[in-house]
Structures are given as C-alpha cells and as structure tokens.
Short mmCIF file of C-alpha atoms in Angstrom, two decimals:
data_model
loop_
_atom_site.label_atom_id
_atom_site.label_comp_id
_atom_site.label_asym_id
_atom_site.label_seq_id
_atom_site.Cartn_x
_atom_site.Cartn_y
_atom_site.Cartn_z
CA MET A 1 -22.04 105.24 -149.01
CA GLY A 2 -18.66 106.52 -147.85
CA LYS A 3 -15.39 105.11 -149.13
CA LEU A 4 -14.76 103.37 -145.79
CA GLU A 5 -18.29 102.22 -144.96
CA GLY A 6 -18.17 99.21 -142.64
CA LYS A 7 -14.42 99.49 -141.97
CA VAL A 8 -12.76 99.68 -138.56
CA ALA A 9 -9.64 101.78 -138.00
CA VAL A 10 -7.21 102.43 -135.15
CA VAL A 11 -5.34 105.75 -135.18
CA THR A 12 -2.61 106.29 -132.59
CA GLY A 13 -1.99 109.84 -131.45
CA GLY A 14 -5.54 110.64 -132.52
CA GLY A 15 -6.31 113.33 -129.98
CA SER A 16 -4.96 116.27 -131.93
CA GLY A 17 -3.20 117.46 -135.07
CA ILE A 18 -2.70 115.00 -137.91
CA GLY A 19 -4.15 112.06 -135.98
CA ARG A 20 -7.34 113.96 -135.25
CA ALA A 21 -7.73 115.03 -138.89
CA ILE A 22 -7.29 111.44 -140.10
CA ALA A 23 -9.75 110.07 -137.55
CA VAL A 24 -12.42 112.63 -138.48
CA ARG A 25 -11.93 112.05 -142.20
CA TYR A 26 -12.20 108.28 -141.82
CA ALA A 27 -15.33 108.61 -139.70
CA LYS A 28 -16.97 110.92 -142.23
CA GLU A 29 -16.28 108.28 -144.88
CA GLY A 30 -18.14 105.67 -142.80
CA ALA A 31 -15.42 103.98 -140.74
CA ASN A 32 -15.66 103.23 -137.04
CA VAL A 33 -12.50 104.73 -135.58
CA ILE A 34 -10.72 104.04 -132.31
CA ILE A 35 -8.24 106.77 -131.42
CA VAL A 36 -5.47 106.29 -128.89
CA GLY A 37 -3.48 108.74 -126.79
CA ARG A 38 -2.32 109.71 -123.32
CA ARG A 39 -4.55 112.78 -122.78
CA GLU A 40 -8.18 111.86 -122.24
CA SER A 41 -9.34 115.46 -122.59
CA ALA A 42 -7.93 115.68 -126.13
CA LEU A 43 -9.30 112.26 -127.08
CA LYS A 44 -12.73 113.20 -125.76
CA GLU A 45 -12.71 116.43 -127.80
CA THR A 46 -11.92 114.46 -130.94
CA SER A 47 -14.54 111.78 -130.24
CA GLU A 48 -17.19 114.47 -129.85
CA LEU A 49 -16.57 115.56 -133.46
CA ASP A 50 -18.19 112.39 -134.83
CA SER A 51 -20.28 109.63 -133.27
CA LYS A 52 -18.21 107.00 -135.08
CA ILE A 53 -15.08 107.94 -133.13
CA SER A 54 -14.33 106.29 -129.78
CA TYR A 55 -11.14 106.29 -127.78
CA VAL A 56 -8.76 104.33 -125.59
CA VAL A 57 -6.55 106.20 -123.14
CA GLY A 58 -3.05 104.79 -123.00
CA ASP A 59 0.66 105.30 -123.53
CA ILE A 60 1.65 102.96 -126.36
CA THR A 61 5.23 102.76 -125.10
CA ASP A 62 3.62 100.48 -122.50
CA SER A 63 2.92 96.97 -123.85
CA ASN A 64 -0.16 96.70 -121.65
CA ALA A 65 -1.69 99.74 -123.36
CA ILE A 66 -1.25 98.11 -126.76
CA LYS A 67 -2.84 94.90 -125.52
CA ASN A 68 -5.76 96.97 -124.23
CA ILE A 69 -6.25 98.52 -127.68
CA ILE A 70 -6.45 95.09 -129.29
CA LYS A 71 -8.76 93.90 -126.53
CA THR A 72 -11.05 96.87 -127.25
CA VAL A 73 -11.12 96.04 -130.97
CA ASN A 74 -11.99 92.43 -130.15
CA GLU A 75 -14.75 93.37 -127.73
CA LYS A 76 -16.23 96.36 -129.56
CA TYR A 77 -15.94 95.18 -133.17
CA ASN A 78 -15.65 91.40 -132.83
CA GLY A 79 -11.99 91.46 -133.82
CA GLN A 80 -12.49 93.40 -137.04
CA LEU A 81 -9.61 95.75 -137.85
CA ASP A 82 -9.16 96.99 -141.40
CA ILE A 83 -6.85 99.98 -140.95
CA LEU A 84 -3.97 100.75 -138.61
CA VAL A 85 -2.50 104.26 -138.67
CA ASN A 86 0.73 104.52 -136.68
CA ASN A 87 0.72 108.27 -136.14
CA ALA A 88 1.92 108.88 -132.56
CA GLY A 89 5.40 110.37 -132.32
CA TRP A 90 7.74 112.66 -130.42
CA CYS A 91 10.32 115.12 -131.70
CA PRO A 92 13.17 116.14 -129.35
CA VAL A 93 14.98 119.27 -130.56
CA LYS A 94 18.58 119.24 -129.34
CA PRO A 95 22.10 119.19 -130.77
CA ILE A 96 24.14 116.06 -130.08
CA THR A 97 26.33 118.11 -127.73
CA GLU A 98 23.34 118.41 -125.39
CA MET A 99 21.73 115.04 -126.06
CA THR A 100 21.49 112.35 -123.42
CA ILE A 101 20.74 108.67 -123.92
CA LYS A 102 17.37 109.38 -122.27
CA ASP A 103 16.45 111.55 -125.27
CA TYR A 104 17.30 108.66 -127.56
CA ASP A 105 15.31 106.21 -125.44
CA GLU A 106 12.24 108.47 -125.41
CA ALA A 107 12.31 109.21 -129.14
CA PHE A 108 12.90 105.64 -130.29
CA SER A 109 10.56 104.15 -127.69
CA LEU A 110 7.58 106.01 -129.15
CA ASP A 111 8.59 106.68 -132.76
CA VAL A 112 9.97 103.20 -133.46
CA ARG A 113 9.52 100.55 -130.78
CA ALA A 114 5.87 101.35 -130.03
CA LEU A 115 5.08 101.50 -133.75
CA VAL A 116 6.64 98.07 -134.25
CA GLU A 117 4.87 96.53 -131.26
CA MET A 118 1.53 98.07 -132.24
CA THR A 119 1.91 96.60 -135.73
CA ILE A 120 2.92 93.15 -134.45
CA GLU A 121 -0.07 92.98 -132.09
CA ALA A 122 -2.55 94.27 -134.68
CA LEU A 123 -1.22 92.19 -137.56
CA PRO A 124 -3.32 89.02 -137.03
CA LEU A 125 -6.48 91.14 -137.33
CA ILE A 126 -5.11 93.10 -140.32
CA LEU A 127 -4.18 89.85 -142.07
CA LYS A 128 -7.67 88.50 -141.51
CA SER A 129 -9.28 91.59 -143.06
CA LYS A 130 -6.64 91.96 -145.81
CA GLY A 131 -6.32 95.50 -144.56
CA ASN A 132 -3.99 98.47 -144.61
CA ILE A 133 -1.19 99.89 -142.49
CA ILE A 134 -0.11 103.52 -142.71
CA ASN A 135 3.01 104.74 -140.91
CA LEU A 136 3.66 108.45 -140.40
CA SER A 137 7.18 109.44 -141.39
CA SER A 138 8.61 112.93 -141.99
CA VAL A 139 10.40 114.87 -144.70
CA GLY A 140 13.26 114.83 -142.19
CA ALA A 141 13.84 111.13 -142.87
CA THR A 142 15.55 112.07 -146.13
CA HIS A 143 16.24 115.82 -145.71
CA ARG A 144 18.34 116.44 -142.65
CA SER A 145 18.21 119.42 -140.27
CA VAL A 146 20.41 120.28 -137.33
CA ASN A 147 19.19 119.49 -133.80
CA LEU A 148 16.76 116.79 -134.98
CA SER A 149 19.01 113.73 -135.16
CA MET A 150 16.90 111.51 -132.90
CA TYR A 151 13.62 112.27 -134.66
CA GLN A 152 15.04 112.03 -138.14
CA GLY A 153 16.90 108.83 -137.33
CA ALA A 154 13.71 107.30 -135.98
CA LYS A 155 11.68 108.30 -139.05
CA ALA A 156 14.33 106.87 -141.37
CA ALA A 157 13.80 103.56 -139.56
CA VAL A 158 10.03 103.88 -140.01
CA GLU A 159 10.41 104.31 -143.77
CA ASN A 160 12.54 101.19 -144.06
CA PHE A 161 10.12 99.16 -141.93
CA THR A 162 7.35 100.33 -144.24
CA ARG A 163 9.09 99.11 -147.38
CA VAL A 164 10.16 95.76 -145.94
CA TRP A 165 6.76 95.02 -144.42
CA ALA A 166 5.14 95.90 -147.74
CA LEU A 167 7.31 93.28 -149.45
CA GLU A 168 6.59 90.68 -146.78
CA LEU A 169 2.83 91.22 -146.77
CA ALA A 170 2.11 91.90 -150.45
CA ASP A 171 1.19 88.30 -151.28
CA LYS A 172 -1.14 88.29 -148.27
CA ASN A 173 -3.11 91.23 -149.73
CA VAL A 174 -2.08 93.60 -146.94
CA ARG A 175 -0.80 96.97 -148.10
CA VAL A 176 1.72 99.03 -146.12
CA ASN A 177 2.51 102.65 -146.99
CA ALA A 178 3.89 105.73 -145.28
CA ILE A 179 3.09 109.42 -145.42
CA SER A 180 5.95 111.89 -145.13
CA PRO A 181 4.66 115.29 -143.98
CA GLY A 182 6.62 118.49 -144.21
CA ALA A 183 5.71 121.58 -142.19
CA ILE A 184 2.08 121.01 -141.19
CA ARG A 185 0.22 123.53 -139.06
CA THR A 186 -0.09 121.69 -135.73
CA ASP A 187 0.85 122.41 -132.12
CA ILE A 188 4.31 120.91 -132.67
CA TRP A 189 5.40 124.23 -134.23
CA ASN A 190 4.28 126.35 -131.29
CA VAL A 191 7.18 127.89 -129.37
CA PRO A 192 6.31 128.82 -125.76
CA GLY A 193 7.01 132.38 -124.66
CA LEU A 194 6.73 134.09 -128.05
CA SER A 195 4.50 137.12 -128.49
CA GLU A 196 1.91 137.06 -131.27
CA GLU A 197 4.23 139.11 -133.49
CA GLU A 198 7.23 136.91 -132.72
CA ALA A 199 5.22 133.76 -133.37
CA LYS A 200 4.15 135.14 -136.74
CA LYS A 201 7.76 135.91 -137.69
CA HIS A 202 8.78 132.42 -136.55
CA GLU A 203 6.16 130.86 -138.81
CA GLU A 204 7.03 133.14 -141.73
CA GLY A 205 10.69 132.20 -141.37
CA ILE A 206 9.86 128.50 -141.67
CA ALA A 207 7.40 129.11 -144.52
CA SER A 208 10.03 131.01 -146.49
CA THR A 209 12.07 127.79 -146.78
CA ILE A 210 9.14 125.86 -148.30
CA PRO A 211 8.73 126.00 -152.10
CA CYS A 212 4.96 126.53 -151.71
CA LYS A 213 5.74 129.32 -149.19
CA ARG A 214 3.18 128.16 -146.66
CA PHE A 215 2.45 125.53 -144.05
CA GLY A 216 0.25 122.60 -144.92
CA GLU A 217 -2.84 121.69 -142.92
CA ALA A 218 -3.54 118.46 -141.06
CA GLU A 219 -6.40 117.86 -143.49
CA ASP A 220 -3.85 117.67 -146.34
CA ILE A 221 -2.39 114.59 -144.65
CA ALA A 222 -5.86 113.17 -143.99
CA ASN A 223 -6.66 113.42 -147.71
CA VAL A 224 -3.70 111.20 -148.56
CA ALA A 225 -4.42 108.86 -145.62
CA LEU A 226 -7.92 108.33 -147.02
CA PHE A 227 -6.68 107.68 -150.55
CA LEU A 228 -4.07 105.14 -149.43
CA VAL A 229 -6.62 102.93 -147.64
CA SER A 230 -9.30 103.27 -150.30
CA ASP A 231 -9.98 100.92 -153.21
CA GLU A 232 -8.51 103.51 -155.58
CA ALA A 233 -5.07 102.72 -154.13
CA ASN A 234 -5.36 98.93 -154.31
CA TYR A 235 -2.12 98.62 -156.35
CA ILE A 236 -0.05 100.88 -154.10
CA THR A 237 2.16 99.39 -151.40
CA GLY A 238 5.65 100.13 -150.11
CA SER A 239 5.30 103.80 -151.08
CA ILE A 240 6.33 106.88 -149.12
CA TYR A 241 3.95 109.71 -150.00
CA ALA A 242 5.45 113.17 -149.51
CA VAL A 243 3.00 115.88 -148.44
CA ASP A 244 5.46 118.70 -147.90
CA GLY A 245 4.83 121.66 -150.19
CA GLY A 246 7.85 120.71 -152.27
CA MET A 247 10.39 120.49 -149.42
CA GLY A 248 11.40 116.98 -150.45
CA ALA A 249 12.30 118.21 -153.93
CA LEU A 250 15.01 120.54 -152.63
#
C-alpha cells in the first residue's frame, strides 16, 4: 500500500518540472492524479509516465477552465478530492524601469488570482475529504533579487494566503502548507541562445551563490510535497517549507 492509496489529487502546472515530479510521486504512492496545464503535448507526456495520471487541458487564468477541472473531478471520481497542489506560475524577469502594467497583470493573474480561484472552487470538495492544500512559493518571497519584483511580490502574497487559510481551516481538519523552492533544475533556468559552454557557466554562476553549491532537482520538491500530504505530517499546517540548498539561510 502506498502512502496515498485511494486519494485523489489535482496538480496545476503538472506537465513539466516540479508539477510533473509531484504528480509522478503521488501516483507512485497510489493516488489518482489529475494534472492541469495549457500544453497538451506536455500533459500527455506526463500522463504516459503512470496510468494513474490523467489530464485536463486549460489555462487556469480562465474561470471556465477551473470550472472544467472541478467538473472532471466530479465526473471521474464522484467528487472526491483529497489534495490540491497550486503549482502553476510565471516569472517575468524585468527591472521596474522596463515593466508595464501588462507584466503585473500576467504575473498576478496566474501566480495569485488563479491560485485563489482554484482554491475557492476546490474547497467544498477538500472540506468534505478533510484534505490538504499545498501552494508553491519561492525563496524569492523572503530573499529579494533585482528584476524579479512581480514574481517575488506574487509569491509573498501566496505565503500569506497560506498562513491565513491554515488558520481559518484548521478546526475543519484541512491543512494548508507551502513549499518554497530555491534554484531547482527545470526549464525555467534555460536561457535561449547560449552555447553549451555558456549555459554551463550560467548554471555554475548561479550554483556558486547557493550554500550547497548545486541546483536542486524537481524530485526534491516532490519528496516534501509527499510528506506534507501524508499522515506523518498530520500536525503540520500553516508552514512554509524551504527546499533551497540553504539559500533562505543567507
């Protein structure tokens, strides 16, 4: 028996990177997992990694897409939803001198508004199952970097939502936690146009700023995501778990 046998989970942004790693880990532990994203090709690739993974194509900045996710849960699993992982996000890299209000709208629409709406729509099912919500934050929520104001501002909001929701839902036996990744080896770090040697130097430059002197892997986040929704973590809520190679300690 896996740790999540009989559970049902929704993972947004599950087609690649951290979302994919979480979905695969949950499925291997026995959960039925619905992943959500805009690119069907990536979702299909992930679903082919385990028979317990299915997918819904949709942009969660669109309310209709969120309603379709809940409809799928109701139809496919009779309204059972034990775990919601709000993973989808977007990171614009620009100084404020080049920023437009469109950049703000795009970042906060996905990183904050969609996360809130997804949670609101899923909450009746989560309350019924006395389930778990995990929000993906970032080390940038508390450790600032230039050119990332929109992303880091959005993730700071996510951390505060996490703590307040945890307080509001604790007596209803629903736990809400966040994971705060540092530099994790995903496509987000790829810089177009770099040669193989230049890309290696780029990665080494970032790694040199990390106390552990290396990037983390998406599976490192999945390990914590599994723990937080397991019975072993039944007294943990309102926590922000850093998985950052020590960056948050600086």
